[in-house]
Short mmCIF file of C-alpha atoms in Angstrom, two decimals:
data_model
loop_
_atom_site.label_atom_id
_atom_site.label_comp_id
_atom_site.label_asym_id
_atom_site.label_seq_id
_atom_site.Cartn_x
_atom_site.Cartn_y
_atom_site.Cartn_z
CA UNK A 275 88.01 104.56 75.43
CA UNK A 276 90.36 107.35 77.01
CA UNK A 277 90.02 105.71 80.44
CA UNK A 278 91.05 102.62 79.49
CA UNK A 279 93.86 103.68 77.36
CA UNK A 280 94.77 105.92 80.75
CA UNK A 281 94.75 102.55 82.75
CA UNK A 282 96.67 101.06 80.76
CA UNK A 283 99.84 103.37 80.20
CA UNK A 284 99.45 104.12 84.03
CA UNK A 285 99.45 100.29 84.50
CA UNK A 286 102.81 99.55 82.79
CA UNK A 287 104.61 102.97 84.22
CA UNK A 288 104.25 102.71 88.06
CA UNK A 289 103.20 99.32 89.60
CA UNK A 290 106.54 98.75 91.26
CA UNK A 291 105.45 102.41 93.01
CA UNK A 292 101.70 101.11 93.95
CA UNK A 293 103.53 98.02 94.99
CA UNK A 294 105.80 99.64 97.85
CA UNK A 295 102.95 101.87 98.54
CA UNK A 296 101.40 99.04 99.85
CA UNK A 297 104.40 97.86 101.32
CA UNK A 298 105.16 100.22 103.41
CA UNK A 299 101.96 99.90 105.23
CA UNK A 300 102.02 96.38 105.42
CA UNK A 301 105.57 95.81 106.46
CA UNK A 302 104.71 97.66 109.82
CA UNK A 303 102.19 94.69 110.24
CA UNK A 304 104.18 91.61 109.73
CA UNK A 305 103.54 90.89 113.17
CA UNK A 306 100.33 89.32 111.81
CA UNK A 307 101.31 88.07 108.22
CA UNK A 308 97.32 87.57 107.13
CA UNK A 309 97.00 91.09 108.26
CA UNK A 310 99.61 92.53 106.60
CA UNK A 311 98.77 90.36 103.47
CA UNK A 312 95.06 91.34 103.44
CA UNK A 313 96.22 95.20 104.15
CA UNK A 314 98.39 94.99 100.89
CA UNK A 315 95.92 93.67 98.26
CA UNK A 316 93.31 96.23 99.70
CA UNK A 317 95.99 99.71 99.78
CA UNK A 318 96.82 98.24 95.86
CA UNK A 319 93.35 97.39 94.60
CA UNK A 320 92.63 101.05 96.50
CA UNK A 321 95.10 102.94 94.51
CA UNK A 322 94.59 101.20 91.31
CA UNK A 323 90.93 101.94 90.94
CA UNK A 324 92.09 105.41 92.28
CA UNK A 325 93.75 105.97 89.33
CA UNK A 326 91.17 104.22 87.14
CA UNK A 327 88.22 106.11 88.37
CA UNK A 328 90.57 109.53 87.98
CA UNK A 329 92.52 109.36 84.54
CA UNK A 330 94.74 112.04 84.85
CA UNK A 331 96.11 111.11 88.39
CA UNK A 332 99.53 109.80 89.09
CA UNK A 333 100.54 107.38 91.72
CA UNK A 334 101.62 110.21 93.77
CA UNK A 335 98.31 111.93 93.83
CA UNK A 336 96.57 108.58 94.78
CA UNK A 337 98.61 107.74 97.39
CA UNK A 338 99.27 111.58 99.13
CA UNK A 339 95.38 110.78 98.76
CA UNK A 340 95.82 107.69 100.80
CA UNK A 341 97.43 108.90 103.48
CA UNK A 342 101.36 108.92 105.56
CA UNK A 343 101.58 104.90 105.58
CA UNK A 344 102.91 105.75 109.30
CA UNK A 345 99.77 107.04 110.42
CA UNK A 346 97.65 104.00 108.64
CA UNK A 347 99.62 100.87 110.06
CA UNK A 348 99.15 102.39 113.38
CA UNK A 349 95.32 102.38 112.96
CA UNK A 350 95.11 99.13 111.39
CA UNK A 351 97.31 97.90 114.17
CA UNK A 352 95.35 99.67 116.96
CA UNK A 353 92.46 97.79 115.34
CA UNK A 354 93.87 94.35 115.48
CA UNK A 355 95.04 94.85 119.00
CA UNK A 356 91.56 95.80 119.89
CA UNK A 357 90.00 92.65 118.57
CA UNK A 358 93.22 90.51 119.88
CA UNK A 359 92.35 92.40 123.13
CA UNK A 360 88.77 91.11 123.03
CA UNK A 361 89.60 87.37 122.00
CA UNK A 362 92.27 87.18 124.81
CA UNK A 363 89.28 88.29 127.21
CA UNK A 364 86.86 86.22 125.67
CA UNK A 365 89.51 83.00 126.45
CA UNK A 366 90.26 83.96 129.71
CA UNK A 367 86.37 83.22 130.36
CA UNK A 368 86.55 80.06 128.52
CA UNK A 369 89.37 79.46 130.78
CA UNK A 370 87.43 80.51 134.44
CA UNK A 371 84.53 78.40 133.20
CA UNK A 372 86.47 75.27 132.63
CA UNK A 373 89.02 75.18 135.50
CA UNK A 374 86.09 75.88 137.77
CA UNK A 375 84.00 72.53 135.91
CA UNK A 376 87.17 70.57 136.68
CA UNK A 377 87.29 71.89 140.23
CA UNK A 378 83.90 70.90 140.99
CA UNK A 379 83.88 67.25 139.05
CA UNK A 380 87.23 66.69 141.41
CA UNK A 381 85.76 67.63 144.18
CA UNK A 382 82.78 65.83 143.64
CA UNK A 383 85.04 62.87 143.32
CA UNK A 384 86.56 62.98 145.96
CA UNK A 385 83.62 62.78 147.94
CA UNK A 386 82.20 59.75 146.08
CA UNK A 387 85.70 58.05 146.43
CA UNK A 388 86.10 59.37 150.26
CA UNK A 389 89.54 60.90 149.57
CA UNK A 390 89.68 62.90 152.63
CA UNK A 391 92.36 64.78 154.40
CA UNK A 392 93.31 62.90 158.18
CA UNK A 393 93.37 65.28 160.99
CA UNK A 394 96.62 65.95 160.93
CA UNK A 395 96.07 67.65 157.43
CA UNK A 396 92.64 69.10 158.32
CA UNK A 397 93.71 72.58 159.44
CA UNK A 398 96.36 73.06 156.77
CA UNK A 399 94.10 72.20 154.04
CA UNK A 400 91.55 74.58 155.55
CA UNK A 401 93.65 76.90 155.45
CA UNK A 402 95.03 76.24 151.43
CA UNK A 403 91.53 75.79 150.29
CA UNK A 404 90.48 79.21 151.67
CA UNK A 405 93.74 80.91 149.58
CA UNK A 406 92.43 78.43 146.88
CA UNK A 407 88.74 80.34 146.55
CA UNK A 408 89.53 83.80 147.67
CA UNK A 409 92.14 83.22 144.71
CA UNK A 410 90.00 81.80 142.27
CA UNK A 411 86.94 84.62 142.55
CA UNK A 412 89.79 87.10 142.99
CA UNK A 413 90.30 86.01 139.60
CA UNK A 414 86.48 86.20 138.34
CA UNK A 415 86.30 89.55 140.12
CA UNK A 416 89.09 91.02 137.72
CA UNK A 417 87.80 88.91 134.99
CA UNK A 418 84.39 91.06 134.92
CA UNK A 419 86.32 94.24 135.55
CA UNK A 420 88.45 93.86 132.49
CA UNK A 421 85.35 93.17 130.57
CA UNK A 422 83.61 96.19 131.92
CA UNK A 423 86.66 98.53 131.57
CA UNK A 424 86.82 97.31 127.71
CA UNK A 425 82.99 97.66 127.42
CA UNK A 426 83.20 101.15 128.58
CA UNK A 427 86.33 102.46 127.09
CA UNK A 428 85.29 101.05 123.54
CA UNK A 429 86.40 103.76 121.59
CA UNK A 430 89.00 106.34 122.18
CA UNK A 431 90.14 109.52 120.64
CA UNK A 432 93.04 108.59 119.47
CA UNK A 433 95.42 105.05 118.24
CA UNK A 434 97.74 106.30 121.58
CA UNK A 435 95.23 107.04 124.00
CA UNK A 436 93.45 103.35 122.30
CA UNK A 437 96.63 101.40 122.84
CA UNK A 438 96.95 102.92 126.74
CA UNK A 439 93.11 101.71 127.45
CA UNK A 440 94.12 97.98 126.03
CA UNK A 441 97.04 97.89 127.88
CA UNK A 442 94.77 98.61 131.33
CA UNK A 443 92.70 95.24 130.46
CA UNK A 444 95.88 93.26 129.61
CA UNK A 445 97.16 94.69 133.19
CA UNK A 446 93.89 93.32 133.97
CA UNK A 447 93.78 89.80 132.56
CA UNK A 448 97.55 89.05 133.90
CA UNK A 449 96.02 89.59 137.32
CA UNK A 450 93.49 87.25 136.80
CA UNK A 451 95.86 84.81 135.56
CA UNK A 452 98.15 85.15 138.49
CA UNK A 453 95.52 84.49 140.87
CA UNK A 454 94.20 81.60 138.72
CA UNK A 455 97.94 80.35 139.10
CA UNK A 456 97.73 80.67 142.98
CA UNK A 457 94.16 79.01 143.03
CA UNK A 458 95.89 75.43 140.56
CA UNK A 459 99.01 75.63 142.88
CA UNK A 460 96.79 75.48 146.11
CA UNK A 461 95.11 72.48 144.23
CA UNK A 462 98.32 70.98 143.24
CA UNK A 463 98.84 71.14 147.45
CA UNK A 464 95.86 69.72 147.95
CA UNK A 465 95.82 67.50 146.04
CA UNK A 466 99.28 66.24 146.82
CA UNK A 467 98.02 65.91 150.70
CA UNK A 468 95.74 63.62 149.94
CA UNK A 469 98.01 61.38 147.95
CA UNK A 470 100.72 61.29 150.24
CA UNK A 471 99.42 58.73 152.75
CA UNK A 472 97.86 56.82 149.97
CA UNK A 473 99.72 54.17 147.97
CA UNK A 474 99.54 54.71 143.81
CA UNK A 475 96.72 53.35 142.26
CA UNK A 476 94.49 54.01 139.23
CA UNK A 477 92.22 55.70 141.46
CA UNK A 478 95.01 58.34 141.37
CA UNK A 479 95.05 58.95 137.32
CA UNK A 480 91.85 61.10 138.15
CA UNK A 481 92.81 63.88 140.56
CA UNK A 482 96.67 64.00 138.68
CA UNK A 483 94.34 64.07 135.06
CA UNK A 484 92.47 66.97 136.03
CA UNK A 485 95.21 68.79 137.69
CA UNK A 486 97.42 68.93 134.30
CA UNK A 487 94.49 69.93 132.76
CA UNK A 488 94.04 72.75 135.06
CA UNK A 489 98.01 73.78 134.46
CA UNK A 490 97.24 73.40 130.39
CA UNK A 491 94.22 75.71 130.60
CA UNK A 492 96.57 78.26 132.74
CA UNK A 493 99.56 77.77 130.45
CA UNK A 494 97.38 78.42 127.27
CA UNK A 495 96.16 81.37 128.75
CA UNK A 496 99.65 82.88 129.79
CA UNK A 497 100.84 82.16 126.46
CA UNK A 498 98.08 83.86 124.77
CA UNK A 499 98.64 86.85 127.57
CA UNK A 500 102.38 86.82 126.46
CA UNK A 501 101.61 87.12 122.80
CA UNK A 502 99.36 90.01 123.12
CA UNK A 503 101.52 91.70 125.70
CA UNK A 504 104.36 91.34 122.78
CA UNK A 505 102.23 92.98 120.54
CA UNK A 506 101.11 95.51 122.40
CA UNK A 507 104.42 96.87 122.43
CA UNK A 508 105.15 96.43 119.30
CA UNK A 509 101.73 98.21 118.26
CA UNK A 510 102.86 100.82 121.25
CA UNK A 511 105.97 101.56 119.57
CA UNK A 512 104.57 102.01 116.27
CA UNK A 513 102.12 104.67 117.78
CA UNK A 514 104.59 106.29 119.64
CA UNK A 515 106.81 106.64 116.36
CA UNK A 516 103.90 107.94 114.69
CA UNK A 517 103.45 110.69 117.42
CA UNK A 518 107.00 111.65 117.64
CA UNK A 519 106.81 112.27 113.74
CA UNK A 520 103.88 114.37 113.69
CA UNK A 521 105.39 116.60 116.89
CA UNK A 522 108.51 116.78 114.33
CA UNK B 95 88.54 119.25 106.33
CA UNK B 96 91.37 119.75 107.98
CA UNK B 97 91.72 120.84 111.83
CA UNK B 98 89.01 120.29 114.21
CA UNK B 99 86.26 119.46 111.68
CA UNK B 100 88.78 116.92 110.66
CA UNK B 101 88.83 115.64 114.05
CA UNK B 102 85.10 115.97 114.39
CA UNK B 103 84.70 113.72 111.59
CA UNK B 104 87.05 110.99 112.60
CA UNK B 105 85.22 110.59 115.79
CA UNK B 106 81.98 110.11 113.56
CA UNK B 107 83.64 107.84 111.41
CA UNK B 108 81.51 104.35 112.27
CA UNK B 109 78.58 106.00 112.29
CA UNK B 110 79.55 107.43 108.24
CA UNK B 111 81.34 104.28 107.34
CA UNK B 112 77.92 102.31 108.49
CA UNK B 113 75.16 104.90 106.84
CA UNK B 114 77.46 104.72 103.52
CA UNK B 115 76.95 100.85 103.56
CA UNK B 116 73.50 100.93 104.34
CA UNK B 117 72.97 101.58 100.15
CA UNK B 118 74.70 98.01 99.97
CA UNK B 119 77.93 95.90 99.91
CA UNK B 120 80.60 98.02 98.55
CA UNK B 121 84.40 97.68 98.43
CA UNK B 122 86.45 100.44 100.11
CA UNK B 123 86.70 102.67 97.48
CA UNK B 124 83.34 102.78 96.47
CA UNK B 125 82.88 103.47 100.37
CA UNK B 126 84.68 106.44 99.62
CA UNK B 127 83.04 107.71 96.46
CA UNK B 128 79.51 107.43 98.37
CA UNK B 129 80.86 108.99 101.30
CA UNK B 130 81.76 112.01 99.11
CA UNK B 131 78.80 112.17 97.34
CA UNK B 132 75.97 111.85 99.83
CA UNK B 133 77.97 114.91 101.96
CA UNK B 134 78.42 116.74 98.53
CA UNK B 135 81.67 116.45 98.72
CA UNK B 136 81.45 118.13 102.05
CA UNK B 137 83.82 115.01 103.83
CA UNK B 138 87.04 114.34 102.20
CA UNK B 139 89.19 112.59 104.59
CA UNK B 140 92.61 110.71 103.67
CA UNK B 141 91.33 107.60 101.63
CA UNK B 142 93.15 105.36 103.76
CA UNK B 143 91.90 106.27 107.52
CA UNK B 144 88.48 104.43 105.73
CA UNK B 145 90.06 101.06 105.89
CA UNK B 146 91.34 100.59 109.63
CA UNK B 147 87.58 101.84 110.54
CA UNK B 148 86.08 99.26 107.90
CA UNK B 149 88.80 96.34 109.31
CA UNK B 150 87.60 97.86 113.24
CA UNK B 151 83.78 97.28 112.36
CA UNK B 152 84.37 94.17 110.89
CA UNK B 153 86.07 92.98 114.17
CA UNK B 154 83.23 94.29 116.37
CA UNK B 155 80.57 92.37 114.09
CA UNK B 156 78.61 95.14 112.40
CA UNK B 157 80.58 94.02 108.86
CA UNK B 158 81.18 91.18 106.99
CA UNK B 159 83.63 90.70 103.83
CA UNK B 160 85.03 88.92 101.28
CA UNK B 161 87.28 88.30 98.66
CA UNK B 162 85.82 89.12 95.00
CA UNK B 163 87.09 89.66 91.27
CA UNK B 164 86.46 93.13 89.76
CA UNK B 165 86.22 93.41 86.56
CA UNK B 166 90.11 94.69 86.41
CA UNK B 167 90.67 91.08 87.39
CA UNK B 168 91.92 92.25 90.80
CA UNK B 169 90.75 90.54 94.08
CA UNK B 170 88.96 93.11 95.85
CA UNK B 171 87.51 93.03 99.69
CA UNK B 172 83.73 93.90 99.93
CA UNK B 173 82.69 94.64 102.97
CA UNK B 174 78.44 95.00 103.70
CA UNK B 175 76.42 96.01 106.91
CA UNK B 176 75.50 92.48 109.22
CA UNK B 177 72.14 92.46 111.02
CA UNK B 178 74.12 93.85 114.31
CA UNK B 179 75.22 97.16 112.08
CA UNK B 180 71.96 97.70 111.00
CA UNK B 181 71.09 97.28 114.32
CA UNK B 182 73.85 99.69 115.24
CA UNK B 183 72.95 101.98 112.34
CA UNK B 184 69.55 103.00 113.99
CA UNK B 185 70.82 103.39 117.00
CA UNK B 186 73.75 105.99 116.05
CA UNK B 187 71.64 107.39 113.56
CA UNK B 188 68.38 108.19 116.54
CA UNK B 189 71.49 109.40 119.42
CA UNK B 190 72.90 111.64 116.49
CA UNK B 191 69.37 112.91 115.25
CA UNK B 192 68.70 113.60 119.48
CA UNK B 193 72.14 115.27 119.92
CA UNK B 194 71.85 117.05 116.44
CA UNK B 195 68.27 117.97 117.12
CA UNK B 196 69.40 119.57 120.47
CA UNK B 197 72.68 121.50 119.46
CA UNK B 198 70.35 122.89 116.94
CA UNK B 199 68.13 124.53 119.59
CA UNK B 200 70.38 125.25 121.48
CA UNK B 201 72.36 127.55 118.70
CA UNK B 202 69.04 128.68 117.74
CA UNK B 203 68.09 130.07 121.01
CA UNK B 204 71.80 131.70 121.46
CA UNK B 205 70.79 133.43 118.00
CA UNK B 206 67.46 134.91 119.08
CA UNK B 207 69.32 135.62 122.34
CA UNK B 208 71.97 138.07 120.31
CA UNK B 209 68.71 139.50 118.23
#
C-alpha cells in the first residue's frame, strides 16, 4: 500500500506546515470566527487529501496549488460581505414592514380613543406628519433601489470592483435608515403633542409602547448597518492589500 | 490557464462549479478532480479560488453542505446542488449553449469570409 505508507510519512513530517497554511487564510477572517473556523478545516482537509490523492507531492506543491492565501481570504471575504450585504437588506425590510404595522395600529388607536390634536396643534402637526410620510416612503423608495442595485450588480469582475458595488447598497440602506430616523422622531413629536395637554394615564402606555418599539426596530437596524459598514472596511482593506501586492 | 483564458474561466466559475455538482454531492476536492476531468484537464485553476465560489453559491441558495467523516477520519464539508441550482444549472447551461451556439457562427462565417 505505497499510498498509504506515503500518507503516512507525509502525515508525521509537515502538519504544523498544512496547519499555518490554513492559518494564514483564516486569520484574515477572524472578523467572523465560524468563518474563519469553517475556512480552516476545509484549506486542511483540502491539502491533506491533496497530498493523499498525489503521493509524491509535498506540502509546498499542494499549497502553491492552493493558491497566495492573500488572494483567497479576500474572496472568501468578498463572499461573506455579499451575503452580510443581502441579510442587512433583507432586515431593513423586516424593519419598513413592522414600523409601518405599528404606525398604522397607533394611528388606528388613536382614532378609536379620540386622541386628537386641539387647534392650536392642528397646523403644526400637519405640517410634522407630512415630513413624517414623505420621510417614511423616502425610506421605502431607497429601500427598493438598494434591492434593485444588488439584484442587478450580482456579480462583478473582480473582489475590488465586488466590494465597491456593496458599499453603493450600504450607502443605500444608511439613507433609508436616516429617513426612517426622521419619520420615528416626527412620531416621537407627535406623539408628544398629543400628550402634553393630557394628564398620565394607562391610556398613555400604548402610544409611549409602540414608540420605543419603533426606536428598537431603528436602533437594531443601525447597529446591524454599523457592523457591516465595519466590515466592509475591513474586507476593503484586505482587497486593497491584495491589489497593491499583485501591482508589486 | 493563465492570462485571459484564466480570466475567462473565473467569470464562468458558477456555472463549472454547478455542472461539476450536477454528478452529485462532492466535497471540494473532489469538485476539483471532476472539474479536471470532464474538461480533460483543459481547466486547472488554483485549487483554492474553488472554495470562495462553493461558500458564494451556498450563500445565494443553489448549495447546501455539511459536515462529514472521510474515511481519513477528517471532517470534511460536502457541498451538493439544491433544487434552486438545478434550477440555475439549466438556465446557465441554455444562455451558454445560445451564446456558445452564436460565437460559433459567428467565427464560422468570419472563416468562410477569409476563404
Amino acid at each position: 500500500m505505497p499510498l498509504a505508507g506515503s500518507w503516512g510519512s507525509m502525515a508525521m513530517r509537515e502538519p504544523e506546515t498544512v496547519a499555518a497554511y490554513a492559518a494564514s487564510i483564516a486569520e484574515r477572517l477572524e472578523f467572523d470566527p465560524s468563518l474563519a473556523r469553517r475556512v480552516r478545516q476545509e484549506v486542511e482537509d483540502h491539502l491533506w487529501e491533496s497530498m493523499r490523492a498525489r503521493a509524491v507531492e509535498t506540502v509546498r506543491d499542494a499549497t502553491t496549488r492552493f493558491g497566495d492565501p492573500q488572494v483567497l481570504a479576500a474572496e472568501f471575504a468578498t463572499a461573506w460581505l455579499a451575503a452580510q450585504t443581502r441579510k442587512t437588506s433583507a432586515v431593513a425590510i423586516i424593519v419598513v414592514l413592522a414600523l409601518l404595522l405599528v404606525m398604522k395600529v397607533r394611528l388606528a388607536w388613536y382614532g378609536m380613543a379620540q386622541w386628537t390634536l386641539n387647534d392650536e396643534q392642528r397646523l403644526a402637526g400637519s405640517a410634522i406628519s407630512s415630513i413624517d410620510v414623505c420621510a417614511f416612503w423616502l425610506a421605502v423608495g431607497l429601500l427598493a433601489a438598494a434591492w434593485a442595485y444588488l439584484s442587478i450588480h450580482r456579480v462583478a469582475a473582480s473582489c475590488a470592483a465586488q466590494c465597491r458595488k456593496l458599499r453603493h447598497v450600504v450607502y443605500l440602506t444608511a439613507l433609508c435608515w436616516f429617513a426612517l430616523a426622521i419619520s420615528v422622531t416626527c412620531d416621537v413629536i407627535l406623539t408628544a403633542l398629543r400628550l402634553v395637554d393630557r394628564s398620565f394615564s394607562a391610556q398613555a402606555i400604548i402610544p409611549l409602547s409602540s414608540l420605543m418599539l419603533e426606536s428598537a426596530l431603528v436602533g437594531l437596524l443601525i447597529l446591524r448597518i454599523a457592523g457591516l459598514a465595519t466590515r466592509m472596511t475591513q474586507t476593503t482593506a484586505l482587497v486593497e492589500t491584495r491589489r497593491v501586492g499583485h501591482a508589486s | 490557464m493563465p492570462g485571459m483564458e484564466g480570466e475567462m474561466l473565473k467569470g464562468h466559475l458558477d456555472l463549472i462549479v454547478l455542472a461539476a455538482l450536477a454528478e452529485g454531492p462532492a466535497h471540494g476536492y473532489a469538485v476539483i478532480e471532476a472539474i479536471r476531468r470532464r474538461s480533460g484537464q483543459a481547466f486547472d485553476l488554483p485549487e483554492g479560488t474553488i472554495y470562495p465560489a462553493l461558500h458564494r453559491l451556498e450563500q445565494g441558495g443553489l448549495l447546501s453542505s455539511r459536515w462529514t467523516v472521510a474515511e481519513t477520519g477528517r471532517r470534511r464539508r460536502v457541498y451538493a446542488l439544491t433544487r434552486q441550482g438545478r434550477r440555475a444549472l439549466a438556465d446557465r447551461r441554455a444562455v451558454w449553449e445560445r451564446f456558445s451556439n452564436a460565437i460559433g457562427g459567428l467565427l464560422g462565417q468570419h472563416g468562410h469570409a477569409r476563404a
